[in-house]
PDB file of N, CA and C in Angstrom:
ATOM      1  N   MET L 268       0.847  -1.175   0.040  1.00 50.00           N
ATOM      2  CA  MET L 268       0.015   0.008   0.007  1.00 50.00           C
ATOM      3  C   MET L 268       0.834   1.256   0.008  1.00 50.00           C
ATOM      4  N   ALA L 269       0.549   2.221  -0.786  1.00 57.00           N
ATOM      5  CA  ALA L 269       1.359   3.363  -0.927  1.00 57.00           C
ATOM      6  C   ALA L 269       0.942   4.539   0.120  1.00 57.00           C
ATOM      7  N   SER L 270       1.877   5.280   0.533  1.00 57.00           N
ATOM      8  CA  SER L 270       1.563   6.442   1.357  1.00 57.00           C
ATOM      9  C   SER L 270       1.171   7.598   0.534  1.00 57.00           C
ATOM     10  N   PRO L 271       0.699   8.692   1.055  1.00 57.00           N
ATOM     11  CA  PRO L 271       0.370   9.852   0.298  1.00 57.00           C
ATOM     12  C   PRO L 271       1.554  10.422  -0.436  1.00 57.00           C
ATOM     13  N   GLN L 272       2.805  10.237   0.074  1.00 62.00           N
ATOM     14  CA  GLN L 272       4.029  10.752  -0.511  1.00 62.00           C
ATOM     15  C   GLN L 272       4.543   9.800  -1.659  1.00 62.00           C
ATOM     16  N   GLY L 273       3.925   8.708  -1.811  1.00 69.00           N
ATOM     17  CA  GLY L 273       4.284   7.741  -2.889  1.00 69.00           C
ATOM     18  C   GLY L 273       5.173   6.658  -2.330  1.00 69.00           C
ATOM     19  N   ALA L 274       5.578   6.672  -1.135  1.00 76.00           N
ATOM     20  CA  ALA L 274       6.372   5.569  -0.589  1.00 76.00           C
ATOM     21  C   ALA L 274       5.516   4.259  -0.392  1.00 76.00           C
ATOM     22  N   PHE L 275       6.127   3.118  -0.553  1.00 73.00           N
ATOM     23  CA  PHE L 275       5.310   1.940  -0.387  1.00 73.00           C
ATOM     24  C   PHE L 275       6.199   0.750   0.106  1.00 73.00           C
ATOM     25  N   THR L 276       5.564  -0.280   0.418  1.00 76.00           N
ATOM     26  CA  THR L 276       6.228  -1.564   0.727  1.00 76.00           C
ATOM     27  C   THR L 276       5.677  -2.618  -0.136  1.00 76.00           C
ATOM     28  N   LEU L 277       6.473  -3.671  -0.359  1.00 78.00           N
ATOM     29  CA  LEU L 277       6.043  -4.820  -1.217  1.00 78.00           C
ATOM     30  C   LEU L 277       6.576  -6.129  -0.668  1.00 78.00           C
ATOM     31  N   GLU L 278       5.705  -7.057  -0.601  1.00 83.00           N
ATOM     32  CA  GLU L 278       6.112  -8.327  -0.112  1.00 83.00           C
ATOM     33  C   GLU L 278       6.952  -9.079  -1.165  1.00 83.00           C
ATOM     34  N   LEU L 279       8.064  -9.614  -0.883  1.00 86.00           N
ATOM     35  CA  LEU L 279       8.825 -10.532  -1.756  1.00 86.00           C
ATOM     36  C   LEU L 279       8.171 -11.831  -1.738  1.00 86.00           C
ATOM     37  N   ASN L 280       7.920 -12.375  -2.870  1.00 82.00           N
ATOM     38  CA  ASN L 280       7.427 -13.818  -2.913  1.00 82.00           C
ATOM     39  C   ASN L 280       8.480 -14.821  -2.787  1.00 82.00           C
ATOM     40  N   ASP L 281       8.137 -16.058  -2.615  1.00 83.00           N
ATOM     41  CA  ASP L 281       9.146 -17.147  -2.569  1.00 83.00           C
ATOM     42  C   ASP L 281       8.989 -18.072  -3.724  1.00 83.00           C
ATOM     43  N   GLN L 282       8.445 -17.607  -4.810  1.00 84.00           N
ATOM     44  CA  GLN L 282       8.247 -18.438  -5.954  1.00 84.00           C
ATOM     45  C   GLN L 282       9.609 -18.470  -6.788  1.00 84.00           C
ATOM     46  N   PRO L 283       9.908 -19.562  -7.477  1.00 86.00           N
ATOM     47  CA  PRO L 283      11.126 -19.726  -8.311  1.00 86.00           C
ATOM     48  C   PRO L 283      10.948 -19.035  -9.682  1.00 86.00           C
ATOM     49  N   GLU L 284      10.828 -17.732  -9.576  1.00 83.00           N
ATOM     50  CA  GLU L 284      10.548 -16.952 -10.800  1.00 83.00           C
ATOM     51  C   GLU L 284      10.959 -15.501 -10.585  1.00 83.00           C
ATOM     52  N   TYR L 285      11.086 -14.776 -11.643  1.00 82.00           N
ATOM     53  CA  TYR L 285      11.468 -13.395 -11.606  1.00 82.00           C
ATOM     54  C   TYR L 285      10.288 -12.598 -10.963  1.00 82.00           C
ATOM     55  N   GLN L 286      10.571 -11.659 -10.020  1.00 86.00           N
ATOM     56  CA  GLN L 286       9.559 -10.735  -9.467  1.00 86.00           C
ATOM     57  C   GLN L 286       9.846  -9.314  -9.764  1.00 86.00           C
ATOM     58  N   ARG L 287       9.062  -8.596 -10.471  1.00 83.00           N
ATOM     59  CA  ARG L 287       9.306  -7.205 -10.710  1.00 83.00           C
ATOM     60  C   ARG L 287       8.942  -6.382  -9.431  1.00 83.00           C
ATOM     61  N   ILE L 288       9.860  -5.424  -9.044  1.00 83.00           N
ATOM     62  CA  ILE L 288       9.678  -4.615  -7.866  1.00 83.00           C
ATOM     63  C   ILE L 288       9.408  -3.211  -8.237  1.00 83.00           C
ATOM     64  N   LEU L 289      10.301  -2.591  -8.951  1.00 80.00           N
ATOM     65  CA  LEU L 289      10.162  -1.183  -9.436  1.00 80.00           C
ATOM     66  C   LEU L 289      10.193  -1.163 -10.891  1.00 80.00           C
ATOM     67  N   GLU L 290       9.345  -0.419 -11.518  1.00 77.00           N
ATOM     68  CA  GLU L 290       9.307  -0.401 -12.943  1.00 77.00           C
ATOM     69  C   GLU L 290       9.729   0.863 -13.655  1.00 77.00           C
ATOM     70  N   GLY L 291      10.339   1.778 -12.890  1.00 72.00           N
ATOM     71  CA  GLY L 291      10.788   3.083 -13.512  1.00 72.00           C
ATOM     72  C   GLY L 291       9.680   4.082 -13.533  1.00 72.00           C
ATOM     73  N   LYS L 292       9.826   5.051 -14.465  1.00 72.00           N
ATOM     74  CA  LYS L 292       8.759   6.169 -14.463  1.00 72.00           C
ATOM     75  C   LYS L 292       7.437   5.513 -14.842  1.00 72.00           C
ATOM     76  N   PRO L 293       6.288   5.981 -14.340  1.00 70.00           N
ATOM     77  CA  PRO L 293       6.124   7.053 -13.430  1.00 70.00           C
ATOM     78  C   PRO L 293       6.238   6.547 -11.961  1.00 70.00           C
ATOM     79  N   GLN L 294       6.461   5.258 -11.695  1.00 73.00           N
ATOM     80  CA  GLN L 294       6.520   4.767 -10.306  1.00 73.00           C
ATOM     81  C   GLN L 294       7.700   5.290  -9.594  1.00 73.00           C
ATOM     82  N   THR L 295       8.856   5.570 -10.283  1.00 79.00           N
ATOM     83  CA  THR L 295       9.994   6.146  -9.600  1.00 79.00           C
ATOM     84  C   THR L 295      10.571   7.233 -10.602  1.00 79.00           C
ATOM     85  N   HIS L 296      11.660   7.776 -10.229  1.00 80.00           N
ATOM     86  CA  HIS L 296      12.335   8.834 -11.070  1.00 80.00           C
ATOM     87  C   HIS L 296      13.274   8.206 -12.055  1.00 80.00           C
ATOM     88  N   GLY L 297      13.183   6.861 -12.293  1.00 86.00           N
ATOM     89  CA  GLY L 297      14.059   6.177 -13.241  1.00 86.00           C
ATOM     90  C   GLY L 297      14.641   4.802 -12.620  1.00 86.00           C
ATOM     91  N   MET L 298      14.528   4.642 -11.389  1.00 89.00           N
ATOM     92  CA  MET L 298      15.068   3.388 -10.805  1.00 89.00           C
ATOM     93  C   MET L 298      14.146   2.182 -11.194  1.00 89.00           C
ATOM     94  N   ARG L 299      14.847   1.043 -11.547  1.00 91.00           N
ATOM     95  CA  ARG L 299      14.073  -0.140 -11.717  1.00 91.00           C
ATOM     96  C   ARG L 299      14.647  -1.253 -10.818  1.00 91.00           C
ATOM     97  N   SER L 300      13.863  -2.133 -10.492  1.00 93.00           N
ATOM     98  CA  SER L 300      14.340  -3.221  -9.537  1.00 93.00           C
ATOM     99  C   SER L 300      13.503  -4.482  -9.730  1.00 93.00           C
ATOM    100  N   GLY L 301      14.127  -5.646  -9.321  1.00 93.00           N
ATOM    101  CA  GLY L 301      13.424  -6.904  -9.418  1.00 93.00           C
ATOM    102  C   GLY L 301      14.099  -7.919  -8.596  1.00 93.00           C
ATOM    103  N   ARG L 302      13.438  -9.027  -8.385  1.00 95.00           N
ATOM    104  CA  ARG L 302      14.022 -10.181  -7.576  1.00 95.00           C
ATOM    105  C   ARG L 302      14.278 -11.242  -8.646  1.00 95.00           C
ATOM    106  N   VAL L 303      15.562 -11.727  -8.724  1.00 96.00           N
ATOM    107  CA  VAL L 303      15.964 -12.730  -9.634  1.00 96.00           C
ATOM    108  C   VAL L 303      16.175 -14.072  -8.928  1.00 96.00           C
ATOM    109  N   TYR L 304      15.698 -15.128  -9.439  1.00 96.00           N
ATOM    110  CA  TYR L 304      15.824 -16.535  -8.946  1.00 96.00           C
ATOM    111  C   TYR L 304      16.539 -17.312 -10.012  1.00 96.00           C
ATOM    112  N   LEU L 305      17.761 -17.814  -9.678  1.00 97.00           N
ATOM    113  CA  LEU L 305      18.511 -18.588 -10.690  1.00 97.00           C
ATOM    114  C   LEU L 305      18.630 -20.020 -10.144  1.00 97.00           C
ATOM    115  N   GLU L 306      18.262 -20.942 -10.863  1.00 97.00           N
ATOM    116  CA  GLU L 306      18.490 -22.391 -10.541  1.00 97.00           C
ATOM    117  C   GLU L 306      19.982 -22.716 -10.617  1.00 97.00           C
ATOM    118  N   PRO L 307      20.464 -23.800 -10.029  1.00 98.00           N
ATOM    119  CA  PRO L 307      21.818 -24.179 -10.009  1.00 98.00           C
ATOM    120  C   PRO L 307      22.263 -24.301 -11.524  1.00 98.00           C
ATOM    121  N   GLY L 308      23.430 -23.770 -11.824  1.00 98.00           N
ATOM    122  CA  GLY L 308      24.082 -23.796 -13.193  1.00 98.00           C
ATOM    123  C   GLY L 308      23.490 -22.787 -14.154  1.00 98.00           C
ATOM    124  N   LYS L 309      22.534 -22.034 -13.834  1.00 97.00           N
ATOM    125  CA  LYS L 309      21.908 -20.989 -14.686  1.00 97.00           C
ATOM    126  C   LYS L 309      22.571 -19.702 -14.467  1.00 97.00           C
ATOM    127  N   ALA L 310      22.396 -18.851 -15.492  1.00 97.00           N
ATOM    128  CA  ALA L 310      22.947 -17.489 -15.500  1.00 97.00           C
ATOM    129  C   ALA L 310      21.887 -16.483 -15.966  1.00 97.00           C
ATOM    130  N   CYS L 311      21.988 -15.264 -15.650  1.00 95.00           N
ATOM    131  CA  CYS L 311      21.052 -14.276 -16.029  1.00 95.00           C
ATOM    132  C   CYS L 311      21.317 -13.849 -17.512  1.00 95.00           C
ATOM    133  N   GLY L 312      22.511 -14.052 -18.025  1.00 95.00           N
ATOM    134  CA  GLY L 312      22.896 -13.721 -19.385  1.00 95.00           C
ATOM    135  C   GLY L 312      23.695 -12.349 -19.430  1.00 95.00           C
ATOM    136  N   GLN L 313      24.718 -12.385 -20.149  1.00 96.00           N
ATOM    137  CA  GLN L 313      25.676 -11.215 -20.190  1.00 96.00           C
ATOM    138  C   GLN L 313      24.927 -10.014 -20.860  1.00 96.00           C
ATOM    139  N   HIS L 314      25.053  -8.868 -20.180  1.00 95.00           N
ATOM    140  CA  HIS L 314      24.421  -7.684 -20.633  1.00 95.00           C
ATOM    141  C   HIS L 314      25.225  -6.476 -20.102  1.00 95.00           C
ATOM    142  N   SER L 315      24.904  -5.261 -20.593  1.00 94.00           N
ATOM    143  CA  SER L 315      25.588  -4.025 -20.213  1.00 94.00           C
ATOM    144  C   SER L 315      24.738  -3.164 -19.356  1.00 94.00           C
ATOM    145  N   THR L 316      25.362  -2.499 -18.381  1.00 92.00           N
ATOM    146  CA  THR L 316      24.634  -1.527 -17.609  1.00 92.00           C
ATOM    147  C   THR L 316      24.367  -0.238 -18.440  1.00 92.00           C
ATOM    148  N   LYS L 317      24.985  -0.160 -19.585  1.00 93.00           N
ATOM    149  CA  LYS L 317      24.872   1.014 -20.429  1.00 93.00           C
ATOM    150  C   LYS L 317      25.096   2.346 -19.624  1.00 93.00           C
ATOM    151  N   ASN L 318      24.143   3.274 -19.669  1.00 95.00           N
ATOM    152  CA  ASN L 318      24.360   4.537 -18.934  1.00 95.00           C
ATOM    153  C   ASN L 318      23.695   4.446 -17.521  1.00 95.00           C
ATOM    154  N   HIS L 319      23.609   3.266 -16.924  1.00 94.00           N
ATOM    155  CA  HIS L 319      23.039   3.026 -15.598  1.00 94.00           C
ATOM    156  C   HIS L 319      24.027   2.427 -14.610  1.00 94.00           C
ATOM    157  N   GLU L 320      23.912   2.630 -13.377  1.00 94.00           N
ATOM    158  CA  GLU L 320      24.670   1.868 -12.395  1.00 94.00           C
ATOM    159  C   GLU L 320      23.642   0.865 -11.755  1.00 94.00           C
ATOM    160  N   GLU L 321      24.263  -0.198 -11.185  1.00 94.00           N
ATOM    161  CA  GLU L 321      23.408  -1.332 -10.688  1.00 94.00           C
ATOM    162  C   GLU L 321      23.967  -1.784  -9.307  1.00 94.00           C
ATOM    163  N   LEU L 322      23.014  -2.083  -8.446  1.00 95.00           N
ATOM    164  CA  LEU L 322      23.372  -2.707  -7.135  1.00 95.00           C
ATOM    165  C   LEU L 322      22.621  -4.074  -7.078  1.00 95.00           C
ATOM    166  N   LEU L 323      23.411  -5.026  -6.643  1.00 94.00           N
ATOM    167  CA  LEU L 323      22.924  -6.381  -6.454  1.00 94.00           C
ATOM    168  C   LEU L 323      22.958  -6.699  -4.985  1.00 94.00           C
ATOM    169  N   VAL L 324      21.829  -7.203  -4.324  1.00 95.00           N
ATOM    170  CA  VAL L 324      21.780  -7.621  -2.998  1.00 95.00           C
ATOM    171  C   VAL L 324      21.435  -9.135  -2.968  1.00 95.00           C
ATOM    172  N   PHE L 325      22.416  -9.945  -2.574  1.00 96.00           N
ATOM    173  CA  PHE L 325      22.144 -11.373  -2.598  1.00 96.00           C
ATOM    174  C   PHE L 325      21.512 -11.859  -1.334  1.00 96.00           C
ATOM    175  N   LEU L 326      20.355 -12.594  -1.509  1.00 96.00           N
ATOM    176  CA  LEU L 326      19.510 -13.068  -0.427  1.00 96.00           C
ATOM    177  C   LEU L 326      19.759 -14.584  -0.087  1.00 96.00           C
ATOM    178  N   ALA L 327      20.130 -15.320  -1.088  1.00 97.00           N
ATOM    179  CA  ALA L 327      20.293 -16.842  -0.816  1.00 97.00           C
ATOM    180  C   ALA L 327      21.254 -17.325  -1.901  1.00 97.00           C
ATOM    181  N   GLY L 328      21.893 -18.466  -1.585  1.00 98.00           N
ATOM    182  CA  GLY L 328      22.709 -19.158  -2.489  1.00 98.00           C
ATOM    183  C   GLY L 328      24.157 -18.597  -2.683  1.00 98.00           C
ATOM    184  N   ARG L 329      24.858 -19.145  -3.746  1.00 98.00           N
ATOM    185  CA  ARG L 329      26.198 -18.664  -4.038  1.00 98.00           C
ATOM    186  C   ARG L 329      26.448 -18.667  -5.518  1.00 98.00           C
ATOM    187  N   GLY L 330      27.351 -17.793  -5.937  1.00 97.00           N
ATOM    188  CA  GLY L 330      27.565 -17.705  -7.439  1.00 97.00           C
ATOM    189  C   GLY L 330      28.723 -16.833  -7.698  1.00 97.00           C
ATOM    190  N   GLU L 331      28.807 -16.477  -8.967  1.00 97.00           N
ATOM    191  CA  GLU L 331      29.846 -15.638  -9.516  1.00 97.00           C
ATOM    192  C   GLU L 331      29.277 -14.461 -10.319  1.00 97.00           C
ATOM    193  N   LEU L 332      29.837 -13.302 -10.103  1.00 96.00           N
ATOM    194  CA  LEU L 332      29.515 -12.110 -10.838  1.00 96.00           C
ATOM    195  C   LEU L 332      30.731 -12.009 -11.865  1.00 96.00           C
ATOM    196  N   LEU L 333      30.389 -12.208 -13.112  1.00 95.00           N
ATOM    197  CA  LEU L 333      31.364 -12.152 -14.211  1.00 95.00           C
ATOM    198  C   LEU L 333      31.379 -10.756 -14.770  1.00 95.00           C
ATOM    199  N   ILE L 334      32.530 -10.051 -14.708  1.00 93.00           N
ATOM    200  CA  ILE L 334      32.711  -8.683 -15.281  1.00 93.00           C
ATOM    201  C   ILE L 334      33.437  -8.830 -16.589  1.00 93.00           C
ATOM    202  N   GLY L 335      32.860  -8.388 -17.648  1.00 87.00           N
ATOM    203  CA  GLY L 335      33.595  -8.484 -18.985  1.00 87.00           C
ATOM    204  C   GLY L 335      33.877  -9.967 -19.221  1.00 87.00           C
ATOM    205  N   ASP L 336      34.999 -10.194 -19.864  1.00 83.00           N
ATOM    206  CA  ASP L 336      35.368 -11.594 -20.180  1.00 83.00           C
ATOM    207  C   ASP L 336      36.317 -12.262 -19.199  1.00 83.00           C
ATOM    208  N   ARG L 337      36.773 -11.483 -18.231  1.00 85.00           N
ATOM    209  CA  ARG L 337      37.848 -12.090 -17.368  1.00 85.00           C
ATOM    210  C   ARG L 337      37.591 -12.055 -15.929  1.00 85.00           C
ATOM    211  N   ASP L 338      37.058 -11.049 -15.389  1.00 93.00           N
ATOM    212  CA  ASP L 338      36.896 -10.947 -13.893  1.00 93.00           C
ATOM    213  C   ASP L 338      35.815 -11.660 -13.340  1.00 93.00           C
ATOM    214  N   ARG L 339      36.083 -12.477 -12.293  1.00 94.00           N
ATOM    215  CA  ARG L 339      34.967 -13.175 -11.600  1.00 94.00           C
ATOM    216  C   ARG L 339      35.059 -12.893 -10.096  1.00 94.00           C
ATOM    217  N   LEU L 340      33.959 -12.483  -9.585  1.00 95.00           N
ATOM    218  CA  LEU L 340      33.882 -12.096  -8.170  1.00 95.00           C
ATOM    219  C   LEU L 340      32.866 -13.072  -7.517  1.00 95.00           C
ATOM    220  N   ALA L 341      33.257 -13.605  -6.400  1.00 97.00           N
ATOM    221  CA  ALA L 341      32.357 -14.513  -5.601  1.00 97.00           C
ATOM    222  C   ALA L 341      31.220 -13.671  -4.986  1.00 97.00           C
ATOM    223  N   VAL L 342      29.994 -14.175  -5.227  1.00 97.00           N
ATOM    224  CA  VAL L 342      28.844 -13.489  -4.586  1.00 97.00           C
ATOM    225  C   VAL L 342      27.966 -14.561  -3.920  1.00 97.00           C
ATOM    226  N   GLY L 343      27.029 -14.140  -3.134  1.00 96.00           N
ATOM    227  CA  GLY L 343      26.112 -15.053  -2.443  1.00 96.00           C
ATOM    228  C   GLY L 343      25.478 -14.406  -1.260  1.00 96.00           C
ATOM    229  N   GLU L 344      24.752 -15.174  -0.535  1.00 96.00           N
ATOM    230  CA  GLU L 344      23.919 -14.690   0.634  1.00 96.00           C
ATOM    231  C   GLU L 344      24.721 -13.823   1.431  1.00 96.00           C
ATOM    232  N   GLY L 345      24.167 -12.576   1.771  1.00 95.00           N
ATOM    233  CA  GLY L 345      24.877 -11.618   2.610  1.00 95.00           C
ATOM    234  C   GLY L 345      25.762 -10.744   1.961  1.00 95.00           C
ATOM    235  N   LYS L 346      25.936 -10.834   0.648  1.00 95.00           N
ATOM    236  CA  LYS L 346      26.856  -9.946  -0.025  1.00 95.00           C
ATOM    237  C   LYS L 346      26.042  -8.971  -0.954  1.00 95.00           C
ATOM    238  N   VAL L 347      26.731  -7.818  -1.194  1.00 94.00           N
ATOM    239  CA  VAL L 347      26.184  -6.837  -2.021  1.00 94.00           C
ATOM    240  C   VAL L 347      27.291  -6.539  -3.030  1.00 94.00           C
ATOM    241  N   ALA L 348      26.834  -6.293  -4.366  1.00 95.00           N
ATOM    242  CA  ALA L 348      27.796  -5.991  -5.427  1.00 95.00           C
ATOM    243  C   ALA L 348      27.327  -4.639  -6.115  1.00 95.00           C
ATOM    244  N   TYR L 349      28.307  -3.851  -6.544  1.00 95.00           N
ATOM    245  CA  TYR L 349      28.025  -2.618  -7.340  1.00 95.00           C
ATOM    246  C   TYR L 349      28.653  -2.831  -8.689  1.00 95.00           C
ATOM    247  N   ILE L 350      27.906  -2.463  -9.640  1.00 93.00           N
ATOM    248  CA  ILE L 350      28.346  -2.499 -11.103  1.00 93.00           C
ATOM    249  C   ILE L 350      28.233  -1.105 -11.695  1.00 93.00           C
ATOM    250  N   PRO L 351      29.341  -0.475 -12.002  1.00 93.00           N
ATOM    251  CA  PRO L 351      29.378   0.855 -12.606  1.00 93.00           C
ATOM    252  C   PRO L 351      28.789   0.931 -14.047  1.00 93.00           C
ATOM    253  N   PRO L 352      28.497   2.146 -14.495  1.00 94.00           N
ATOM    254  CA  PRO L 352      27.959   2.246 -15.855  1.00 94.00           C
ATOM    255  C   PRO L 352      28.958   1.708 -16.903  1.00 94.00           C
ATOM    256  N   GLU L 353      28.332   1.351 -18.029  1.00 93.00           N
ATOM    257  CA  GLU L 353      29.079   0.897 -19.244  1.00 93.00           C
ATOM    258  C   GLU L 353      29.873  -0.465 -18.944  1.00 93.00           C
ATOM    259  N   THR L 354      29.317  -1.284 -18.180  1.00 94.00           N
ATOM    260  CA  THR L 354      29.974  -2.559 -17.722  1.00 94.00           C
ATOM    261  C   THR L 354      29.264  -3.739 -18.184  1.00 94.00           C
ATOM    262  N   LEU L 355      29.991  -4.574 -19.000  1.00 96.00           N
ATOM    263  CA  LEU L 355      29.402  -5.907 -19.389  1.00 96.00           C
ATOM    264  C   LEU L 355      29.451  -6.843 -18.159  1.00 96.00           C
ATOM    265  N   HIS L 356      28.331  -7.511 -17.844  1.00 96.00           N
ATOM    266  CA  HIS L 356      28.399  -8.433 -16.740  1.00 96.00           C
ATOM    267  C   HIS L 356      27.385  -9.513 -16.794  1.00 96.00           C
ATOM    268  N   ASP L 357      27.476 -10.578 -16.027  1.00 97.00           N
ATOM    269  CA  ASP L 357      26.589 -11.682 -15.986  1.00 97.00           C
ATOM    270  C   ASP L 357      26.659 -12.230 -14.537  1.00 97.00           C
ATOM    271  N   VAL L 358      25.574 -12.875 -14.090  1.00 97.00           N
ATOM    272  CA  VAL L 358      25.559 -13.468 -12.754  1.00 97.00           C
ATOM    273  C   VAL L 358      25.242 -14.992 -12.983  1.00 97.00           C
ATOM    274  N   LYS L 359      26.096 -15.847 -12.401  1.00 97.00           N
ATOM    275  CA  LYS L 359      25.874 -17.322 -12.637  1.00 97.00           C
ATOM    276  C   LYS L 359      25.805 -17.975 -11.237  1.00 97.00           C
ATOM    277  N   ASN L 360      24.894 -18.890 -11.201  1.00 98.00           N
ATOM    278  CA  ASN L 360      24.680 -19.743  -9.908  1.00 98.00           C
ATOM    279  C   ASN L 360      25.703 -20.868 -10.018  1.00 98.00           C
ATOM    280  N   THR L 361      26.649 -20.852  -9.046  1.00 98.00           N
ATOM    281  CA  THR L 361      27.656 -21.986  -8.996  1.00 98.00           C
ATOM    282  C   THR L 361      27.339 -22.926  -7.821  1.00 98.00           C
ATOM    283  N   GLY L 362      26.247 -22.644  -7.152  1.00 98.00           N
ATOM    284  CA  GLY L 362      25.897 -23.441  -5.900  1.00 98.00           C
ATOM    285  C   GLY L 362      25.010 -24.597  -6.256  1.00 98.00           C
ATOM    286  N   SER L 363      24.622 -25.393  -5.203  1.00 98.00           N
ATOM    287  CA  SER L 363      23.713 -26.433  -5.416  1.00 98.00           C
ATOM    288  C   SER L 363      22.226 -26.157  -5.139  1.00 98.00           C
ATOM    289  N   GLY L 364      21.978 -24.943  -4.629  1.00 97.00           N
ATOM    290  CA  GLY L 364      20.621 -24.442  -4.489  1.00 97.00           C
ATOM    291  C   GLY L 364      20.395 -23.176  -5.297  1.00 97.00           C
ATOM    292  N   PRO L 365      19.222 -22.566  -5.117  1.00 97.00           N
ATOM    293  CA  PRO L 365      18.891 -21.413  -5.905  1.00 97.00           C
ATOM    294  C   PRO L 365      19.745 -20.196  -5.470  1.00 97.00           C
ATOM    295  N   LEU L 366      20.135 -19.366  -6.424  1.00 97.00           N
ATOM    296  CA  LEU L 366      20.795 -18.079  -6.134  1.00 97.00           C
ATOM    297  C   LEU L 366      19.683 -17.020  -6.304  1.00 97.00           C
ATOM    298  N   VAL L 367      19.371 -16.272  -5.251  1.00 96.00           N
ATOM    299  CA  VAL L 367      18.318 -15.263  -5.241  1.00 96.00           C
ATOM    300  C   VAL L 367      18.910 -13.988  -4.860  1.00 96.00           C
ATOM    301  N   TYR L 368      18.548 -12.942  -5.724  1.00 96.00           N
ATOM    302  CA  TYR L 368      19.135 -11.595  -5.406  1.00 96.00           C
ATOM    303  C   TYR L 368      18.070 -10.520  -5.970  1.00 96.00           C
ATOM    304  N   ILE L 369      18.270  -9.387  -5.389  1.00 95.00           N
ATOM    305  CA  ILE L 369      17.475  -8.128  -5.741  1.00 95.00           C
ATOM    306  C   ILE L 369      18.465  -7.279  -6.580  1.00 95.00           C
ATOM    307  N   TYR L 370      18.059  -6.784  -7.734  1.00 96.00           N
ATOM    308  CA  TYR L 370      18.770  -5.779  -8.436  1.00 96.00           C
ATOM    309  C   TYR L 370      18.124  -4.424  -8.378  1.00 96.00           C
ATOM    310  N   CYS L 371      18.939  -3.433  -8.334  1.00 95.00           N
ATOM    311  CA  CYS L 371      18.398  -2.048  -8.453  1.00 95.00           C
ATOM    312  C   CYS L 371      19.186  -1.316  -9.382  1.00 95.00           C
ATOM    313  N   VAL L 372      18.603  -0.737 -10.527  1.00 95.00           N
ATOM    314  CA  VAL L 372      19.273  -0.111 -11.618  1.00 95.00           C
ATOM    315  C   VAL L 372      18.738   1.352 -11.624  1.00 95.00           C
ATOM    316  N   ALA L 373      19.663   2.341 -11.714  1.00 93.00           N
ATOM    317  CA  ALA L 373      19.261   3.667 -11.815  1.00 93.00           C
ATOM    318  C   ALA L 373      20.160   4.434 -12.807  1.00 93.00           C
ATOM    319  N   PRO L 374      19.581   5.358 -13.495  1.00 93.00           N
ATOM    320  CA  PRO L 374      20.293   6.195 -14.424  1.00 93.00           C
ATOM    321  C   PRO L 374      21.475   6.845 -13.722  1.00 93.00           C
ATOM    322  N   ALA L 375      22.675   6.822 -14.320  1.00 90.00           N
ATOM    323  CA  ALA L 375      23.879   7.458 -13.793  1.00 90.00           C
ATOM    324  C   ALA L 375      23.959   8.903 -14.271  1.00 90.00           C
ATOM    325  N   THR L 376      24.018   9.892 -13.456  1.00 80.00           N
ATOM    326  CA  THR L 376      24.042  11.228 -13.848  1.00 80.00           C
ATOM    327  C   THR L 376      25.318  11.830 -13.111  1.00 80.00           C
ATOM    328  N   GLU L 377      25.905  12.802 -13.758  1.00 62.00           N
ATOM    329  CA  GLU L 377      27.054  13.398 -13.146  1.00 62.00           C
ATOM    330  C   GLU L 377      26.829  14.844 -12.811  1.00 62.00           C
TER     331      GLU L 377
END
C-alpha cells in the first residue's frame, strides 16, 4: 500500500521466478528493480549496464559475478555488489541451491 507521498512496501514472494519490484517512471524517477531466482548452473545472461549503475543484494545461494570476459567475483547470501555504468556483466549460480538476489538499476548522472 502506498503512502500519500508515494512511498510503499512490497512483499517479496518465494516463487522460483522473476519478480518485478520497481518499474521506473512514473513509479520512480528512473530506478528499476526486481528479484531474480536462478536455478543451479543457470545465469542471467551477459548484458551491459549502459548509462546506468546497478546494485545487487544477494539473499540466498552462491555464485559468481562475471565482469567482462575475465573478472570473476564471488557472490552469495549476505553480499552486495556494485556494477558501474558501461560494464558488461553476468551473474551465474555456482551453488547447489537457488541463487536469489535483488537488483536495483538507476540512471547514472554526473
